[in-house]
Coordinates of C-alpha atoms in Angstrom, one line a residue:
M251 CA -44.0 -5.1 22.7
T252 CA -44.3 -2.1 20.5
M253 CA -42.0 -1.9 17.5
D254 CA -40.4 1.3 18.8
H255 CA -38.8 -0.5 21.7
P256 CA -36.5 -3.3 20.6
R257 CA -36.5 -6.4 22.9
D258 CA -33.4 -7.0 25.0
E259 CA -32.1 -9.3 27.7
A260 CA -33.7 -7.2 30.5
D261 CA -37.3 -7.8 29.4
P262 CA -39.4 -8.9 32.4
Y263 CA -41.7 -10.9 30.2
P264 CA -41.2 -13.8 27.8
P265 CA -41.8 -12.7 24.3
A266 CA -45.2 -14.5 24.1
V267 CA -46.5 -12.6 27.1
S268 CA -45.3 -9.2 25.8
E269 CA -47.0 -10.0 22.5
F270 CA -50.2 -11.0 24.2
V271 CA -50.2 -7.8 26.3
E272 CA -49.9 -5.7 23.1
R273 CA -52.6 -7.8 21.3
F274 CA -55.0 -7.5 24.2
A275 CA -54.3 -3.7 24.4
A276 CA -55.0 -3.4 20.7
D277 CA -58.3 -5.1 21.2
L278 CA -59.2 -2.7 24.1
L279 CA -58.0 0.2 22.0
A280 CA -60.3 -0.8 19.2
A281 CA -63.2 -0.9 21.7
G282 CA -62.6 2.7 22.8
F283 CA -59.9 2.5 25.5
Q284 CA -57.2 5.1 25.6
R285 CA -53.9 3.6 24.3
M286 CA -51.8 3.7 27.5
A287 CA -54.8 2.7 29.7
A288 CA -55.3 -0.3 27.5
R289 CA -51.6 -1.3 27.8
V290 CA -51.6 -0.8 31.6
F291 CA -54.8 -2.8 31.9
A292 CA -53.5 -5.6 29.8
C293 CA -50.2 -5.6 31.7
L294 CA -52.0 -5.8 35.0
S295 CA -54.2 -8.6 33.6
V296 CA -51.2 -10.9 33.0
S297 CA -49.5 -10.1 36.3
E298 CA -49.8 -13.0 38.8
E299 CA -51.3 -10.8 41.6
G300 CA -53.2 -8.5 39.3
A301 CA -51.3 -5.7 40.9
L302 CA -48.1 -3.8 40.1
T303 CA -46.3 -0.6 41.1
S304 CA -45.9 2.3 38.8
S305 CA -42.2 1.5 38.3
E306 CA -43.0 -2.1 37.5
L307 CA -45.6 -1.0 35.0
A308 CA -43.2 1.5 33.5
E309 CA -40.5 -1.1 33.2
R310 CA -42.6 -3.8 31.7
L311 CA -44.3 -1.5 29.2
R312 CA -41.3 0.7 28.6
I313 CA -43.3 3.9 29.3
S314 CA -42.8 6.9 31.5
P315 CA -44.1 7.0 35.1
A316 CA -46.2 10.0 33.9
A317 CA -47.8 7.8 31.3
V318 CA -48.6 5.2 33.9
S319 CA -50.1 7.8 36.2
G320 CA -52.4 9.1 33.5
A321 CA -53.5 5.6 32.5
V322 CA -54.2 4.5 36.1
R323 CA -56.2 7.7 36.7
Y324 CA -58.4 6.8 33.7
L325 CA -58.7 3.2 34.7
A326 CA -59.7 4.2 38.2
Q327 CA -62.3 6.6 36.8
I328 CA -64.0 3.7 34.9
Y329 CA -63.7 1.4 37.9
L330 CA -61.2 -1.1 36.5
V331 CA -58.4 -0.5 39.0
S332 CA -57.8 0.8 42.4
R333 CA -54.8 2.2 44.2
E334 CA -53.4 0.7 47.4
R335 CA -50.4 1.4 49.5
E336 CA -47.7 -1.3 49.9
P337 CA -47.5 -2.3 53.6
G338 CA -44.7 -0.4 55.3
S339 CA -44.0 1.8 52.2
R340 CA -45.1 5.0 50.6
R341 CA -45.3 3.2 47.2
E342 CA -48.6 2.6 45.6
R343 CA -49.6 -0.6 43.8
Y344 CA -52.3 -0.5 41.2
R345 CA -54.7 -3.5 41.4
L346 CA -57.3 -4.8 39.1
H347 CA -60.7 -5.0 40.9
Q348 CA -61.8 -8.5 41.9
D349 CA -64.2 -9.7 39.3
V350 CA -63.3 -6.7 37.2
W351 CA -65.7 -7.2 34.3
Y352 CA -68.7 -8.1 36.5
E353 CA -68.1 -4.9 38.5
T354 CA -67.6 -2.8 35.4
M355 CA -70.8 -4.0 33.9
T356 CA -72.6 -3.4 37.2
Q357 CA -71.4 0.2 36.9
R358 CA -72.6 0.4 33.3
D359 CA -76.1 -0.6 34.4
Q360 CA -76.2 2.6 36.4
Y361 CA -75.3 4.6 33.3
L362 CA -78.0 2.9 31.2
R363 CA -80.6 4.0 33.7
R364 CA -79.3 7.5 33.7
W365 CA -79.2 7.6 29.9
E366 CA -82.8 6.3 29.7
T367 CA -84.0 9.0 32.1
T368 CA -82.2 11.7 30.2
A369 CA -83.5 10.6 26.9
R370 CA -87.0 10.5 28.2
A371 CA -86.6 14.1 29.5
G372 CA -85.4 15.0 26.0
V373 CA -88.6 13.6 24.6
D374 CA -90.5 16.0 26.8
V375 CA -88.4 18.9 25.6
V376 CA -88.6 18.3 21.9
G377 CA -92.0 16.7 21.7
A378 CA -93.0 13.1 21.3
D379 CA -94.4 13.7 17.8
S380 CA -91.2 15.1 16.4
S381 CA -88.4 13.1 14.6
A382 CA -86.1 14.0 17.5
G383 CA -88.7 12.9 20.0
R384 CA -89.1 9.6 18.3
R385 CA -85.3 9.1 18.1
L386 CA -85.0 9.9 21.8
E387 CA -87.9 7.6 22.7
E388 CA -86.2 4.8 20.8
T389 CA -83.0 5.6 22.7
A390 CA -84.8 5.5 26.0
D391 CA -86.6 2.3 25.2
F392 CA -83.3 0.7 24.1
M393 CA -81.5 1.7 27.3
A394 CA -84.4 0.3 29.3
F395 CA -84.2 -2.9 27.4
L396 CA -80.5 -3.2 27.9
G397 CA -80.9 -2.5 31.6
E398 CA -83.5 -5.2 32.0
E399 CA -81.4 -7.7 30.0
M400 CA -78.2 -6.7 31.8
S401 CA -79.8 -7.5 35.1
G402 CA -80.7 -11.0 34.0
I403 CA -77.3 -11.5 32.5
M404 CA -75.6 -10.5 35.7
D405 CA -77.8 -12.8 37.7
R406 CA -77.0 -15.7 35.4
W407 CA -73.3 -14.9 35.6
H408 CA -73.4 -14.8 39.4
A409 CA -75.2 -18.2 39.5
R410 CA -72.8 -19.7 37.0
R411 CA -69.8 -18.6 39.0
S412 CA -71.3 -19.9 42.2
V413 CA -71.9 -23.3 40.7
S414 CA -68.4 -23.5 39.3
G415 CA -66.9 -22.8 42.8
H416 CA -65.8 -19.3 41.9
P417 CA -68.4 -17.0 43.4
V418 CA -68.4 -13.4 42.3
E419 CA -66.9 -11.1 45.0
H420 CA -68.1 -7.6 45.1
N421 CA -65.8 -4.7 45.7
A422 CA -66.6 -2.3 48.5

């Protein structure tokens, strides 16, 4: 829990869980996540179903519904969560995607290919013999390398999960 919100009897989490959520969020923040999105993602990660309503997230994290909304919008844009309606209700629940990291890395593979293509187009624009052209060519080659390696990594992860009895489920 953040230091600006003292702990009280109404906390929905045991102290160790709250501390873990904040630690995980800090790690995500250090990796480039937005602060509230990191906290919401970490909170969803420790929830039993991997899904909570806006009010549950706001209560657990002691943030405003507007902060939850902005964080969820960001997390949905980067394919980490989805919105779903609660059956028989107008309330939405925010759910972590099944196999969230596998799906996220699959999306990143598409970006790698796009960045490679764009960098190669840049080489054509600035000239292959220029310093900028050589830099862009190295960028394109690196993105191609990452894409090739990522494909193998994803295949190995899928095989590993299948062997362990936890096959990777793809989101629609």
